[in-house]
Every structure is written in structure tokens, then in C-alpha cells.
Amino acid sequence: MKKLTKGKGLLGMVLTVLLLCALVVPATPVLANPDTSMSISPATQTVNAGESFDVDVVVATTGLTRAAQFDLSFAPSLVQVTSVTEGNYYSDWATAHGGLTYFNPGATNNTAGTVHMAAVAILGGGPGGQTGSGTFIVVHMTAKTGVSGTSALTLFDIIVADENAQAIPDVVINSGEVVVGAGEVTPPTVTTNNATGVTTNSATLNGNLTSLGTATSVNVSFEWGTTTSYGSETTPETMTSTGSFDAALSGLTPGATYHFRAKAVGDGTSYGSDRSFVTTGEAPSSVSVALTATILPAVSISVAPTSIDFGELAAGDVSSAHTITITNLGGKSVDVTAEATGDSLYVDGLWLDEGLWDVYSATIAKSAYTTTDATLHVPEDYTDLGTREGTLIFWAEATP
Amino acid sequence: MSIRKARGLLFLPLAALFLLLVTAPALAVGLGVTPEKLNIEVSRGGSTTATLNVVNSGSDESSFKVYVEEEKYKGWFVIEPEEFTLPAQGTKAVEVSVRPPVYASGEHEARICIVSLPPGEGLAIGTGIKVPTHIHISAMLSLPWIIGIVAVVAIILVIVLRRRRA
């Protein structure tokens, strides 16, 4: 099933408008509706300082509902909201009926201690709505460290909409509370010991888990690398009691300095101090550098186009000009001349720029090019007919 | 005409032009040769071989011919290969052997021509490079000639000595 988030716009905006329309229904003082309620679950829970916990917001009804919204207040000095996610109460119904849900996590203010306008609504899926009870939103919270006390979790400004998107009046509100500080969370402690068995390319890292803290098991490992930023970590090992641990490194570089520190993850993460060792042997005295170069031919030219069709001409005609580009691709300046062969039409009538081909010459510097305009001057006394073929060769020679 | 439609009409020819520019091959015939000139030292009656490296710097496969421009020197040269085909950017080493006649001596200037000719209707346009070739023939006979002359003299001496004994 596809879920819409707040940013997905149009449908969400439409629903919000519907909810707001429902809000403006006059709040006439009537008796509470015993069939519909919104509650904090569990109503009371006890957590340790620094511990994360969840608060379910539950709708229960004997009728049909399609949307619910609430504001929540809490004591920010004791607990903080880390995120607000959608429960499965409305999404289960939407999935079963081919609809989808609109979810708004609301606006969390951990300074003021509020969550404002968290909401879920069913979109589509035909008539009807969800009944019974279920969690439609989960508020993920964390108790602060070093504190104790009780934080009320108070629901207010709630709306539960029926199958006609009308707010159900006088929904029973069951707020809750969380008690913080029954116990402190203590992270494990660990120390880093000297490396042993150091060779040219291997070493053994040593550490000692001195306390598990409040955790029953702790994962220990080593961070290591050629700087104190480390960059590598050994495979974690689970320990259920204090004691020493080690990890073997291999494939190290001879003559190199390595830094490492022990790491322990339990109810929190702690690190030992930085230590270092130097592998035996000498550091590589040289490195290889790949060298490449492309050698140009001493003399090289290219000519474009590769052929010219002067079109249909008659004796005495002069063709239109066709531009030929000659490019020097070699490593030297070149002198260029031209030579026309083949039919006398070309030998006698092919002009390059302002003269016959045999007077053409040009000097082209390295990486430069030149152009010449070729025209065909058909002699007045030319009598042959049909397509005539010839060859024009541009000859290059290195400039002396 | 709406703006949207006008944009569509403009887009089609622009797209066609773009495709044409991208896919049309840049037809050019090209040729490169190294070195730019040859200096050949050869002893009288001997031969010397040099190498010309030829590259097809055109955009397509092309055929090449290598020959000596001056008619009077054609018999002095053996070129291998004289004709070949190279793909675009392909290279070929051409062996140029010079074997002047025994009576020749002194300094000689020739040109080795390498030409690339694409097939084409009407006026075909090709490129060629001329490699100036300076030939210096030393007065000293080459070793095979010296050995031959020594052998002939030795044979004559042997014959003369035998006749005197007889």
C-alpha cells in the first residue's frame, strides 16, 4: 500500500482541509461519547535515565472512524521526542479496502515539550472506516540522562473523525505518564593495551574490558589505521564478562606506523586510549610512476573533403567554389603543393584559389590548418562528355 | 500557433541537426610519416636499409603506395611493402633498402613518396608526403667486393705459380 507523506501534497492538503472543516463544528457542550476514546498506551511506564521508549497513541471505538489527530505535551526536562511514526490501525483498514493513508507526524518542539497536530487519515477505500481499537501513531521518546521524575504525557486538541469525516464529539481522552530515573544507564569501560607479535606485516592488538556497565553483554573490537582517524575496525566480539581480548591484523606495510584503540558497545559506547606500533622492516624506498606519451609523426597532414563533385558543367563554364581544408597533424611545419592527374579536364582546368593547381603552395605551421577554394574551369574547346574522373593530391614535405 | 506548438516545430529540425552532427563521420584522408628525411650511408657495391613509419591519420581505412619519385633512382631502391591498406590510426613500418650500382659514387638526392588515395567519384582528393632521402656512397668497396677481388687475385696467383713450376 502506498502511504502519502506530508510533502506529497494535494491529497494530503485536501484531507487537512476536511479535518479543519470538521474542527470548526461548534463545540456544543454535550455528554462525552462513551463509544470513542483516544489513549496513551501504556498509561504509565517506567524507564531508566538515558533509555529510549515508545508511547502508543490508541483509538478505540464501537463505531467507524477514518481519521484522528492530537496534540501531546510532555516534560522536556525529563524526556524528549525523537520521532513520530504511523501505527497500523488505519493503514490495515486502508490496505484491506484498496485505499491509502495520509500521515502527518506533526511538529515536535522538544524545548516547549509538545507535538502539534500529529494525524492519520484514510483516503479512498470506499465507504466505512476502522472500528475497534488500535495504535494509529507511535511517539518514540528518550529519557534524558542524569535526571529523574515523572513526566505527564497529555493528549489535547484531539479530533477523531467518523466515516463521514465529521468530528466525533466528546471523545474520551486518556492521557498517560512516564516515570524516569528508576535506574541509570552506564556504558561499559575498556582500556587499550600494547600491541604484541609485531612483524613486518602483522600484529596482535590487545584490550581489556574492565566493566560491562549496565549491559549484560558488550561487543568489543579495535579501531585501527595509519592515523588517529583510524578508518578500519576489527570484527566485534561479544563478551558477557570483563577480561582481556585481542585481534590479529595481517597484510600490513613494512616499516609503517599504525594507530589503534579498543572499543566497547553496551549501554552506550566507550573507547580506550590511542596506542601505536611500527611494523618491522623498511618502508618501500621507491614508488613506480606510470609514464605515457604520444609521439606524433614528423610529417602528417589530413585533407577534407575526400572528393568533389563539381556538378553539371558545359564547355566554357566555371564551377562554384569548393573549400578544401588541409590540416597539419605532425610535429613539424610543412610545405604543401598540389598535383592534379587523370582526365585533362582537371589537369588543364582545376584551379586552386586564383590559379591553376600547379602554382599552388602553402606553408602550414604545426597544429595549424589552411583552406583553399577549388574551382573547375571547363576549357572552351573541351569536347568529351559524361562523368570525368581525376585525382588531386596535396603533397607535404617538412619545411627545411 | 501556440508557443508550445512552435517550440515543437523548432525542436524537430534542431534534433535532426544534432543527430546529423553527432553521427555523420568527419570524412578526411590523412597520412603521417616518420622520420621527415633519410640520410643513408652506403659503401660502393653495398646496401643499407632504413625504416619509414607510416600512420593513417585519416578518418577511414585507406590504401597507400610507396615509391621513389626520381626515375633514375628507382632501380636503387627496394621498398617493402610498396602497397598496403591501413585502418584509421593504423601504422605500418616500411623497409627501404638502398643498393646503388657499383659504378655509382658521391652524393645523391632522391624523394620517397608515400601517397594515400581514397576511392571517389569525380575529383578524388588524396594526400602525399615526400621524404627527402640523401644517399652518400663511400668510395671504399664493400666487404663482399673486397673478398671477391682478393679471391680472384689469389686464384690468378695460384694459376701463375703452377704454370711456372710446370
Coordinates of C-alpha atoms in Angstrom, one line a residue:
Chain A
M1 CA 0.0 0.0 0.0
K2 CA 1.2 3.4 -0.8
K3 CA 1.4 5.9 2.0
L4 CA 1.4 9.6 1.5
T5 CA 3.7 11.8 3.5
K6 CA 3.1 15.4 4.4
G7 CA 5.1 16.6 1.4
K8 CA 3.1 14.7 -1.1
G9 CA 0.7 17.5 -1.4
L10 CA -2.6 17.6 -3.0
L11 CA -4.4 14.7 -1.4
G12 CA -2.9 15.5 2.0
M13 CA -3.9 19.1 1.7
V14 CA -7.5 18.1 0.8
L15 CA -7.7 15.9 3.8
T16 CA -6.3 18.5 6.1
V17 CA -8.9 20.9 4.8
L18 CA -11.5 18.2 5.6
L19 CA -10.1 17.8 9.1
L20 CA -10.1 21.6 9.6
C21 CA -13.7 21.8 8.4
A22 CA -14.6 19.2 10.9
L23 CA -12.8 21.2 13.5
V24 CA -15.0 24.2 13.1
V25 CA -18.1 22.3 14.0
P26 CA -19.4 24.2 17.1
A27 CA -18.3 22.6 20.3
T28 CA -21.6 22.3 21.9
P29 CA -21.5 21.1 25.4
V30 CA -22.9 17.6 25.2
L31 CA -22.2 14.5 27.2
A32 CA -19.0 12.5 26.5
N33 CA -19.4 9.9 23.9
P34 CA -18.5 6.7 25.7
D35 CA -18.0 4.7 22.5
T36 CA -14.9 6.5 21.3
S37 CA -11.7 7.2 23.1
M38 CA -8.0 8.2 22.5
S39 CA -5.5 6.9 24.9
I40 CA -1.8 6.8 25.7
S41 CA -0.5 3.3 26.0
P42 CA 0.9 2.2 28.3
A43 CA -0.8 4.6 30.6
T44 CA 2.2 4.5 32.9
Q45 CA 5.7 3.2 32.2
T46 CA 9.0 3.4 34.0
V47 CA 12.2 4.0 32.2
N48 CA 15.9 4.5 33.1
A49 CA 17.6 7.8 32.5
G50 CA 19.0 7.8 29.0
E51 CA 16.7 4.9 27.9
S52 CA 14.6 5.1 24.7
F53 CA 11.0 4.1 24.8
D54 CA 7.8 4.2 22.8
V55 CA 4.4 5.7 23.5
D56 CA 1.4 4.4 21.5
V57 CA -1.5 6.6 20.8
V58 CA -4.6 4.4 20.6
V59 CA -8.0 5.0 19.2
A60 CA -10.9 2.8 20.5
T61 CA -14.4 3.0 19.1
T62 CA -17.6 1.0 18.8
G63 CA -18.4 3.0 15.6
L64 CA -16.5 3.6 12.5
T65 CA -13.7 6.2 12.2
R66 CA -11.5 7.3 9.3
A67 CA -9.1 9.9 10.8
A68 CA -7.6 11.0 14.1
Q69 CA -5.5 13.9 15.2
F70 CA -3.9 15.1 18.5
D71 CA -1.5 17.4 20.3
L72 CA 0.7 15.9 23.0
S73 CA 2.6 17.7 25.8
F74 CA 5.4 16.3 27.9
A75 CA 8.1 17.5 30.4
P76 CA 11.1 18.4 28.2
S77 CA 13.4 18.4 31.2
L78 CA 12.8 14.7 31.6
V79 CA 12.0 13.3 28.2
Q80 CA 12.4 14.2 24.5
V81 CA 10.6 13.1 21.4
T82 CA 13.0 11.5 18.8
S83 CA 10.4 10.8 16.1
V84 CA 6.7 10.2 15.4
T85 CA 5.7 7.3 13.1
E86 CA 2.4 5.9 11.9
G87 CA 0.8 2.9 13.6
N88 CA -1.1 0.3 11.7
Y89 CA -4.6 1.0 12.9
Y90 CA -5.9 2.9 9.9
S91 CA -3.4 1.5 7.4
D92 CA -4.6 -2.0 8.0
W93 CA -8.1 -1.0 7.0
A94 CA -6.9 1.0 4.0
T95 CA -4.9 -1.9 2.8
A96 CA -7.8 -4.2 3.0
H97 CA -10.1 -1.9 1.1
G98 CA -7.7 -0.6 -1.6
G99 CA -7.2 2.8 -0.1
L100 CA -4.2 4.6 1.3
T101 CA -3.4 6.7 4.3
Y102 CA -2.3 10.3 4.8
F103 CA 0.1 10.6 7.7
N104 CA 1.3 13.8 9.3
P105 CA 4.0 13.4 12.1
G106 CA 3.1 16.8 13.3
A107 CA 5.5 19.4 14.6
T108 CA 7.7 18.4 17.5
N109 CA 9.1 21.0 19.9
N110 CA 11.5 19.5 22.4
T111 CA 12.0 22.8 24.1
A112 CA 8.4 23.5 24.8
G113 CA 7.6 19.8 25.2
T114 CA 4.9 19.5 22.6
V115 CA 3.9 17.5 19.5
H116 CA 1.4 19.6 17.4
M117 CA -1.2 18.2 15.1
A118 CA 0.0 14.6 14.5
A119 CA -2.6 12.9 12.4
V120 CA -3.5 9.9 10.3
A121 CA -6.5 9.7 7.9
I122 CA -7.8 7.1 5.4
L123 CA -8.0 8.2 1.8
G124 CA -10.3 6.2 -0.6
G125 CA -11.1 2.6 0.0
G126 CA -14.9 3.1 -0.3
P127 CA -17.4 3.9 2.5
G128 CA -16.9 2.8 6.1
G129 CA -13.9 3.0 8.3
Q130 CA -11.9 1.3 11.0
T131 CA -13.6 0.0 14.2
G132 CA -12.4 -1.5 17.5
S133 CA -9.1 -0.3 18.9
G134 CA -5.5 0.1 17.7
T135 CA -2.4 2.2 17.6
F136 CA -2.6 4.9 14.9
I137 CA 0.6 6.8 15.9
V138 CA 3.7 5.8 17.8
V139 CA 5.7 8.5 19.6
H140 CA 9.4 7.5 20.0
M141 CA 10.9 9.1 23.1
T142 CA 14.2 9.1 25.1
A143 CA 14.6 9.9 28.7
K144 CA 17.3 12.4 29.5
T145 CA 20.4 11.2 31.3
G146 CA 21.1 12.3 34.9
V147 CA 17.5 13.1 35.6
S148 CA 14.6 11.6 37.4
G149 CA 11.0 12.4 37.9
T150 CA 7.6 11.9 36.3
S151 CA 6.5 13.4 33.0
A152 CA 2.8 13.6 32.2
L153 CA 2.0 12.7 28.6
T154 CA -1.1 14.7 28.0
L155 CA -3.3 14.5 24.9
F156 CA -5.3 17.6 24.0
D157 CA -6.9 19.2 21.0
I158 CA -7.8 15.8 19.7
I159 CA -10.1 15.0 16.8
V160 CA -11.5 11.6 15.8
A161 CA -13.5 11.7 12.5
D162 CA -16.3 9.3 11.7
E163 CA -16.9 7.6 8.4
N164 CA -18.4 10.9 7.1
A165 CA -15.3 12.9 8.0
Q166 CA -17.3 14.5 10.8
A167 CA -15.6 15.0 14.2
I168 CA -17.0 12.8 16.8
P169 CA -17.9 15.0 19.8
D170 CA -16.7 14.4 23.3
V171 CA -14.1 11.7 22.7
V172 CA -12.8 10.3 25.9
I173 CA -9.1 11.3 26.5
N174 CA -6.9 9.0 28.5
S175 CA -3.5 10.7 29.0
G176 CA -0.5 8.9 30.5
E177 CA 2.8 9.4 32.2
V178 CA 6.3 8.2 32.2
V179 CA 8.5 7.8 35.3
V180 CA 12.2 8.5 34.7
G181 CA 15.1 7.7 36.9
A182 CA 14.4 4.3 38.4
G183 CA 17.9 3.3 37.2
E184 CA 20.8 4.9 35.4
V185 CA 22.3 3.5 32.2
T186 CA 26.0 3.0 32.5
P187 CA 28.3 2.4 29.4
P188 CA 31.0 -0.2 29.5
T189 CA 34.6 0.7 30.1
V190 CA 37.6 -0.5 28.1
T191 CA 41.3 0.0 28.0
T192 CA 43.8 -0.3 25.1
N193 CA 46.9 -2.4 25.8
N194 CA 50.2 -2.5 23.7
A195 CA 50.3 -4.5 20.5
T196 CA 52.2 -7.7 20.5
G197 CA 53.7 -10.0 17.9
V198 CA 54.6 -7.2 15.6
T199 CA 56.2 -8.4 12.4
T200 CA 56.8 -6.9 9.0
N201 CA 53.2 -7.2 8.1
S202 CA 51.2 -8.4 11.1
A203 CA 50.5 -7.6 14.7
T204 CA 48.1 -8.5 17.5
L205 CA 46.0 -5.8 19.1
N206 CA 45.2 -6.1 22.8
G207 CA 42.5 -4.6 25.0
N208 CA 40.8 -5.2 28.4
L209 CA 37.1 -4.9 29.1
T210 CA 37.1 -3.5 32.6
S211 CA 33.3 -3.1 33.1
L212 CA 30.1 -4.1 31.2
G213 CA 28.3 -1.1 32.7
T214 CA 24.6 -1.8 32.9
A215 CA 24.6 -4.1 29.9
T216 CA 24.6 -7.8 30.2
S217 CA 26.8 -8.3 27.1
V218 CA 29.2 -6.0 25.4
N219 CA 30.6 -6.1 21.8
V220 CA 34.3 -5.3 21.8
S221 CA 36.6 -4.5 18.9
F222 CA 39.5 -2.3 17.8
E223 CA 39.6 0.7 15.5
W224 CA 42.9 0.9 13.6
G225 CA 44.6 2.7 10.8
T226 CA 47.7 4.7 9.9
T227 CA 46.4 7.8 11.5
T228 CA 44.3 8.6 14.6
S229 CA 41.3 8.8 12.3
Y230 CA 41.7 5.0 12.1
G231 CA 39.4 4.1 9.3
S232 CA 39.3 0.3 9.9
E233 CA 37.7 -1.8 12.6
T234 CA 38.2 -5.4 13.6
T235 CA 35.3 -7.8 13.7
P236 CA 33.3 -7.2 17.0
E237 CA 33.5 -10.0 19.7
T238 CA 30.7 -10.4 22.2
M239 CA 31.7 -10.5 25.9
T240 CA 29.5 -11.2 28.8
S241 CA 32.1 -10.7 31.5
T242 CA 35.1 -8.5 32.0
G243 CA 38.5 -9.6 30.8
S244 CA 41.1 -9.2 28.0
F245 CA 40.5 -9.6 24.4
D246 CA 42.7 -9.3 21.2
A247 CA 42.5 -9.2 17.5
A248 CA 45.1 -10.1 14.8
L249 CA 46.0 -7.8 11.9
S250 CA 47.7 -9.0 8.8
G251 CA 48.7 -7.6 5.4
L252 CA 50.3 -4.6 7.0
T253 CA 53.0 -2.4 5.3
P254 CA 56.6 -3.0 6.5
G255 CA 58.1 0.0 8.3
A256 CA 54.7 1.7 8.8
T257 CA 53.2 3.3 11.9
Y258 CA 49.7 2.1 12.9
H259 CA 47.3 3.6 15.5
F260 CA 44.6 1.6 17.3
R261 CA 42.2 1.9 20.2
A262 CA 39.8 -0.6 21.9
K263 CA 36.1 -0.1 21.5
A264 CA 33.2 -1.4 23.7
V265 CA 29.5 -1.2 22.8
G266 CA 26.9 -1.9 25.5
D267 CA 24.5 0.5 27.1
G268 CA 26.5 3.2 25.3
T269 CA 29.8 3.2 23.6
S270 CA 33.2 3.8 25.1
Y271 CA 36.8 3.8 23.8
G272 CA 40.2 3.1 25.2
S273 CA 43.1 5.4 24.6
D274 CA 45.1 5.6 21.4
R275 CA 48.2 3.4 21.1
S276 CA 50.5 2.8 18.1
F277 CA 53.1 0.4 16.8
V278 CA 55.6 0.3 13.9
T279 CA 55.9 -2.8 11.8
T280 CA 59.4 -4.1 11.3
G281 CA 61.3 -3.9 8.0
E282 CA 62.0 -0.9 5.9
A283 CA 59.4 1.2 4.2
P284 CA 59.4 0.9 0.4
S285 CA 62.2 3.2 -0.9
S286 CA 60.6 3.8 -4.3
V287 CA 57.3 4.0 -6.0
S288 CA 56.5 3.5 -9.6
V289 CA 55.1 6.2 -11.7
A290 CA 53.4 5.3 -14.9
L291 CA 54.7 7.3 -17.9
T292 CA 52.9 7.7 -21.2
A293 CA 53.5 9.9 -24.2
T294 CA 52.1 10.1 -27.7
I295 CA 54.7 10.7 -30.3
L296 CA 53.4 12.5 -33.4
P297 CA 54.7 11.7 -36.8
A298 CA 57.3 14.1 -38.0
V299 CA 55.2 15.0 -41.1
S300 CA 51.5 14.4 -41.2
I301 CA 48.6 16.1 -42.9
S302 CA 44.9 15.5 -43.5
V303 CA 42.6 16.8 -46.1
A304 CA 38.9 17.1 -46.2
P305 CA 36.7 16.5 -48.1
T306 CA 37.9 13.3 -49.8
S307 CA 36.2 14.1 -53.2
I308 CA 34.5 16.9 -55.0
D309 CA 31.6 16.7 -57.4
F310 CA 31.5 19.9 -59.4
G311 CA 28.1 19.1 -60.8
E312 CA 26.8 19.5 -64.3
L313 CA 29.0 21.8 -66.4
A314 CA 29.4 22.7 -70.1
A315 CA 32.4 23.8 -72.1
G316 CA 33.4 27.3 -71.0
D317 CA 31.7 27.1 -67.6
V318 CA 33.3 27.8 -64.3
S319 CA 32.0 25.8 -61.3
S320 CA 31.2 27.1 -58.0
A321 CA 34.0 27.1 -55.4
H322 CA 34.5 24.1 -53.1
T323 CA 36.5 24.7 -50.0
I324 CA 39.3 22.2 -49.1
T325 CA 40.8 22.2 -45.6
I326 CA 44.3 21.0 -45.1
T327 CA 45.5 20.4 -41.5
N328 CA 49.0 19.9 -40.3
L329 CA 48.8 17.0 -37.7
G330 CA 52.6 16.4 -37.5
G331 CA 55.3 17.7 -35.3
K332 CA 56.9 20.0 -37.9
S333 CA 55.9 22.8 -40.2
V334 CA 55.2 21.6 -43.7
D335 CA 55.3 23.0 -47.2
V336 CA 52.3 21.8 -49.3
T337 CA 52.0 21.6 -53.0
A338 CA 49.3 20.2 -55.3
E339 CA 49.2 17.8 -58.2
A340 CA 46.2 17.0 -60.4
T341 CA 46.2 13.9 -62.5
G342 CA 43.7 11.9 -64.6
D343 CA 41.4 13.5 -67.1
S344 CA 42.7 16.6 -68.9
L345 CA 39.6 18.4 -67.7
Y346 CA 41.2 18.6 -64.3
V347 CA 44.8 18.7 -65.4
D348 CA 44.0 21.8 -67.6
G349 CA 41.1 23.3 -65.7
L350 CA 41.4 22.8 -62.0
W351 CA 42.1 26.0 -60.1
L352 CA 43.1 26.3 -56.5
D353 CA 42.2 29.8 -55.3
E354 CA 43.3 32.2 -58.0
G355 CA 45.5 30.0 -60.2
L356 CA 46.0 26.6 -61.8
W357 CA 46.8 23.8 -59.4
D358 CA 50.4 23.6 -60.4
V359 CA 51.2 27.1 -58.9
Y360 CA 49.6 26.3 -55.5
S361 CA 51.8 26.2 -52.5
A362 CA 51.3 26.8 -48.8
T363 CA 53.3 26.5 -45.6
I364 CA 51.3 25.2 -42.6
A365 CA 52.7 25.5 -39.1
K366 CA 52.4 22.7 -36.6
S367 CA 48.8 22.2 -35.4
A368 CA 47.6 24.8 -37.9
Y369 CA 45.4 24.4 -41.0
T370 CA 44.7 26.3 -44.2
T371 CA 41.9 26.3 -46.7
T372 CA 41.8 26.6 -50.5
D373 CA 38.9 27.0 -52.8
A374 CA 38.8 24.6 -55.8
T375 CA 37.0 25.7 -59.0
L376 CA 36.8 23.8 -62.3
H377 CA 37.3 25.9 -65.4
V378 CA 36.0 23.8 -68.3
P379 CA 38.0 24.7 -71.4
E380 CA 36.1 26.3 -74.3
D381 CA 37.3 23.5 -76.6
Y382 CA 36.6 20.6 -74.3
T383 CA 34.6 18.0 -76.2
D384 CA 34.4 14.9 -74.0
L385 CA 31.1 14.1 -72.4
G386 CA 29.9 12.2 -69.3
T387 CA 31.4 11.9 -65.8
R388 CA 35.1 12.6 -65.8
E389 CA 37.3 11.4 -63.1
G390 CA 40.6 12.8 -61.8
T391 CA 42.8 13.0 -58.7
L392 CA 44.1 15.9 -56.7
I393 CA 46.9 15.1 -54.3
F394 CA 48.2 17.5 -51.8
W395 CA 51.9 16.8 -51.2
A396 CA 53.6 17.7 -47.9
E397 CA 57.2 17.9 -47.1
A398 CA 58.9 19.1 -43.9
T399 CA 59.9 22.7 -44.2
P400 CA 63.7 22.8 -44.5
Chain B
M1 CA 0.0 29.0 -33.4
S2 CA 0.6 28.3 -29.7
I3 CA 4.0 28.7 -28.2
R4 CA 4.1 25.0 -27.3
K5 CA 3.5 24.1 -31.0
A6 CA 6.1 26.5 -32.2
R7 CA 8.7 25.0 -29.8
G8 CA 7.8 21.6 -31.1
L9 CA 8.3 22.7 -34.7
L10 CA 11.7 24.2 -33.8
F11 CA 12.8 21.2 -31.8
L12 CA 12.4 18.7 -34.6
P13 CA 14.9 20.2 -37.1
L14 CA 17.3 21.1 -34.2
A15 CA 17.2 17.5 -33.1
A16 CA 17.7 16.2 -36.6
L17 CA 20.6 18.6 -37.0
F18 CA 22.1 17.4 -33.7
L19 CA 21.8 13.8 -34.7
L20 CA 23.4 14.6 -38.1
L21 CA 26.3 16.3 -36.3
V22 CA 26.8 13.5 -33.9
T23 CA 26.5 10.6 -36.3
A24 CA 27.9 11.9 -39.6
P25 CA 31.6 10.8 -40.0
A26 CA 34.1 13.6 -40.5
L27 CA 35.4 12.4 -43.8
A28 CA 39.1 13.2 -44.2
V29 CA 42.1 11.5 -45.8
G30 CA 45.3 11.7 -43.8
L31 CA 48.8 10.4 -43.7
G32 CA 51.8 10.7 -41.4
V33 CA 55.4 9.7 -41.8
T34 CA 58.4 9.5 -39.5
P35 CA 61.2 10.4 -39.9
E36 CA 60.9 13.5 -42.0
K37 CA 64.0 12.7 -44.0
L38 CA 66.5 9.9 -44.5
N39 CA 70.3 10.0 -44.5
I40 CA 71.7 6.8 -45.9
E41 CA 75.3 5.9 -45.8
V42 CA 76.2 3.1 -48.2
S43 CA 79.5 1.7 -49.4
R44 CA 80.1 1.1 -53.1
G45 CA 78.5 -2.1 -54.0
G46 CA 76.8 -2.5 -50.7
S47 CA 73.3 -1.9 -49.4
T48 CA 71.7 -0.1 -46.4
T49 CA 68.2 -0.4 -45.1
A50 CA 66.1 2.3 -43.3
T51 CA 62.6 2.2 -41.9
L52 CA 59.7 4.6 -42.5
N53 CA 56.8 4.5 -40.1
V54 CA 53.5 5.3 -41.8
V55 CA 50.3 6.2 -40.0
N56 CA 46.8 6.6 -41.4
S57 CA 45.7 9.8 -39.8
G58 CA 42.5 9.9 -41.8
S59 CA 39.0 9.1 -40.6
D60 CA 38.6 5.9 -42.6
E61 CA 40.5 2.9 -44.0
S62 CA 42.8 3.9 -46.8
S63 CA 45.2 2.4 -49.3
F64 CA 48.8 3.5 -49.5
K65 CA 51.5 3.4 -52.1
V66 CA 55.3 4.0 -51.6
Y67 CA 57.6 4.7 -54.4
V68 CA 60.7 6.7 -55.4
E69 CA 59.9 9.9 -57.3
E70 CA 63.0 10.1 -59.5
E71 CA 63.0 7.7 -62.3
K72 CA 66.8 7.4 -62.4
Y73 CA 66.9 6.1 -58.8
K74 CA 64.0 3.7 -58.9
G75 CA 66.5 0.8 -59.6
W76 CA 68.5 1.7 -56.5
F77 CA 65.6 1.1 -54.1
V78 CA 63.8 -2.0 -52.8
I79 CA 60.7 -1.0 -50.8
E80 CA 58.8 -3.5 -48.8
P81 CA 55.8 -3.3 -48.8
E82 CA 55.1 -1.0 -51.8
E83 CA 51.4 -1.1 -51.3
F84 CA 49.2 -1.7 -48.2
T85 CA 46.0 -0.8 -46.6
L86 CA 45.6 0.7 -43.1
P87 CA 42.6 1.3 -40.9
A88 CA 42.1 4.7 -39.3
Q89 CA 45.0 5.4 -37.0
G90 CA 46.7 2.2 -38.2
T91 CA 50.5 2.1 -38.6
K92 CA 53.0 0.3 -40.9
A93 CA 56.7 0.0 -40.9
V94 CA 58.1 0.3 -44.4
E95 CA 61.6 -1.1 -45.1
V96 CA 63.6 1.0 -47.6
S97 CA 66.7 -0.7 -48.9
V98 CA 69.2 1.2 -51.0
R99 CA 71.6 -0.6 -53.2
P100 CA 73.4 1.7 -55.6
P101 CA 75.1 0.3 -58.7
V102 CA 78.8 -0.4 -58.3
Y103 CA 79.8 2.4 -60.6
A104 CA 77.9 5.0 -58.6
S105 CA 79.6 7.2 -56.1
G106 CA 79.3 10.5 -54.3
E107 CA 76.1 12.3 -53.1
H108 CA 72.6 11.7 -54.3
E109 CA 69.3 13.3 -53.5
A110 CA 66.0 11.4 -54.0
R111 CA 62.5 11.6 -52.7
I112 CA 60.5 8.7 -51.4
C113 CA 56.8 9.4 -51.9
I114 CA 54.0 7.9 -49.7
V115 CA 50.5 8.6 -51.0
S116 CA 47.1 7.9 -49.7
L117 CA 44.2 7.8 -52.2
P118 CA 40.6 7.3 -51.2
P119 CA 38.2 6.0 -53.8
G120 CA 35.8 8.7 -55.0
E121 CA 33.7 9.8 -58.0
G122 CA 34.5 12.9 -59.8
L123 CA 37.6 14.5 -58.4
A124 CA 39.2 12.3 -55.7
I125 CA 41.4 14.1 -53.2
G126 CA 44.4 12.5 -51.6
T127 CA 47.4 13.3 -49.6
G128 CA 51.0 12.5 -50.0
I129 CA 54.2 13.0 -48.2
K130 CA 57.7 13.3 -49.8
V131 CA 60.6 12.2 -47.7
P132 CA 63.9 13.7 -48.9
T133 CA 66.5 11.0 -49.0
H134 CA 70.2 11.8 -49.0
I135 CA 72.4 9.0 -50.2
H136 CA 76.2 9.1 -49.5
I137 CA 78.2 6.4 -51.3
S138 CA 81.6 5.9 -49.8
A139 CA 84.5 5.3 -52.2
M140 CA 85.6 2.2 -50.2
L141 CA 84.4 -1.1 -51.7
S142 CA 82.0 -3.1 -49.6
L143 CA 83.4 -6.2 -47.8
P144 CA 81.9 -8.7 -50.3
W145 CA 83.5 -7.0 -53.1
I146 CA 86.9 -6.9 -51.3
I147 CA 86.6 -10.6 -50.6
G148 CA 85.7 -11.3 -54.2
I149 CA 88.7 -9.3 -55.5
V150 CA 91.1 -10.9 -53.1
A151 CA 89.8 -14.3 -54.1
V152 CA 90.2 -13.6 -57.8
V153 CA 93.8 -12.3 -57.3
A154 CA 94.6 -15.4 -55.2
I155 CA 93.3 -17.7 -57.8
I156 CA 95.3 -16.0 -60.5
L157 CA 98.4 -16.2 -58.4
V158 CA 97.9 -19.9 -57.9
I159 CA 97.5 -20.5 -61.6
V160 CA 100.6 -18.5 -62.5
L161 CA 102.7 -20.3 -59.9
R162 CA 101.6 -23.7 -61.1
R163 CA 102.5 -22.8 -64.7
R164 CA 106.0 -21.7 -63.7
R165 CA 106.6 -25.0 -61.9
A166 CA 105.4 -26.9 -64.9

